[in-house]
XYZ file of C-alpha atoms in Angstrom:
88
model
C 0.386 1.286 -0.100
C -2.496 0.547 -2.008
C -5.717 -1.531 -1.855
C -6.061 -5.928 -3.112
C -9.161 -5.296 -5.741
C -8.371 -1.787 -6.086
C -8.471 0.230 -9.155
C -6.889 3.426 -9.836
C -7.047 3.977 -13.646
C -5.385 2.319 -16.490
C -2.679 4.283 -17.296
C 1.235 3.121 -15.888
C 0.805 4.424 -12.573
C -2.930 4.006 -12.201
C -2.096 0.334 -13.217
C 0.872 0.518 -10.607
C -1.432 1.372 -7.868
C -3.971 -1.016 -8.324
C -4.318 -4.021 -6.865
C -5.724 -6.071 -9.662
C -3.907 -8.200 -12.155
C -2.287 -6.348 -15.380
C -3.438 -6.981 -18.359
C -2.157 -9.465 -20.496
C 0.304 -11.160 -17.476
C 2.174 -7.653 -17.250
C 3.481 -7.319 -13.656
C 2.668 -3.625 -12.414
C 3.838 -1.883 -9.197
C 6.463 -4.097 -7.620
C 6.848 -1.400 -5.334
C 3.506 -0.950 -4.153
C 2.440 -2.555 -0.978
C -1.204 -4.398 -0.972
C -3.082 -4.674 1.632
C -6.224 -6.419 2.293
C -9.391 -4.193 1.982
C -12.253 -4.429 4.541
C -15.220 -5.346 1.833
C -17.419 -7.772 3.878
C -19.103 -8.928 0.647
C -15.919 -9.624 -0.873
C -13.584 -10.858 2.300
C -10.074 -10.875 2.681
C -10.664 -13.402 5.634
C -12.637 -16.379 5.874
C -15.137 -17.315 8.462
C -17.144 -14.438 10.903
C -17.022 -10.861 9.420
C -17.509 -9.325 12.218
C -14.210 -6.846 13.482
C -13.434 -7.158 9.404
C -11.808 -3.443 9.610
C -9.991 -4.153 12.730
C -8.504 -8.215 11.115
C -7.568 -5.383 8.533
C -5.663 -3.091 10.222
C -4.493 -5.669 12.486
C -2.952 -6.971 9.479
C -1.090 -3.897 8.125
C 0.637 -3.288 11.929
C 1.161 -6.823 12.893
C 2.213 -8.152 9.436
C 3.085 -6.018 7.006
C 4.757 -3.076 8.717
C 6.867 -5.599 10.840
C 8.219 -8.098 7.902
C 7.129 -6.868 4.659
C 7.860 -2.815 4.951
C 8.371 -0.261 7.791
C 5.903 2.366 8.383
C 8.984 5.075 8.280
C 9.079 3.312 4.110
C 5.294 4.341 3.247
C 5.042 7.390 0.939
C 1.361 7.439 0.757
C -1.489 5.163 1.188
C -3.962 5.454 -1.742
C -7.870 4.636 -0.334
C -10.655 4.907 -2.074
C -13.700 5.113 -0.218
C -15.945 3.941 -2.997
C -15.517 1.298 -5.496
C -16.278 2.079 -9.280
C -18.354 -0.133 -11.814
C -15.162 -1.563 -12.983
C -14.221 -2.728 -9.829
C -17.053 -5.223 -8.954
C-alpha cells in the first residue's frame, strides 16, 4: 500500500510505488494499493478538515480492506513522513 501524491523515486519500482501519474501515460503499479493521504492543505476530502487522519484511516478499514484488498493481502505499507520538493 502506498500513498495518492506520493513519490518514491523514478526508477520501475519507485515509479510503482508512487501514487502519481507515470510519465508519458505509462500505467505503473497495478498492484499497489492507494490510499488517501491525510495532507490538510492538499485534502483527500472535501468540506471540514478536522478528524482528516481519522476520515483517512476510516477509509483504509471501512473501504479498502473490506472490498478492494484484505489486510491478510498487504505486504508492506510504504509512508513517508515528509514530502520532498518534487512532491508539492
Amino acid at each position: 500500500m502506498s500513498f495518492i501524491g506520493a513519490m518514491h523515486g523514478t526508477n520501475d519500482t519507485g515509479m510503482g510505488l508512487s501514487g502519481l501519474p507515470g510519465a508519458g501515460g505509462v500505467k505503473y503499479g497495478s498492484h499497489v494499493i492507494k490510499a488517501p493521504f491525510p495532507d490538510p492543505y492538499r485534502s483527500p476530502f472535501p468540506g471540514d478538515q478536522l478528524g482528516l487522519a481519522d476520515r483517512c484511516t476510516s477509509f483504509i478499514e471501512d473501504y479498502l480492506f473490506k472490498t478492494i484488498c484484505p489486510p491478510s493481502d498487504i505486504a508492506a505499507i510504504f509512508l513517508k513522513l515528509c514530502k520532498a520538493i518534487a512532491e508539492m
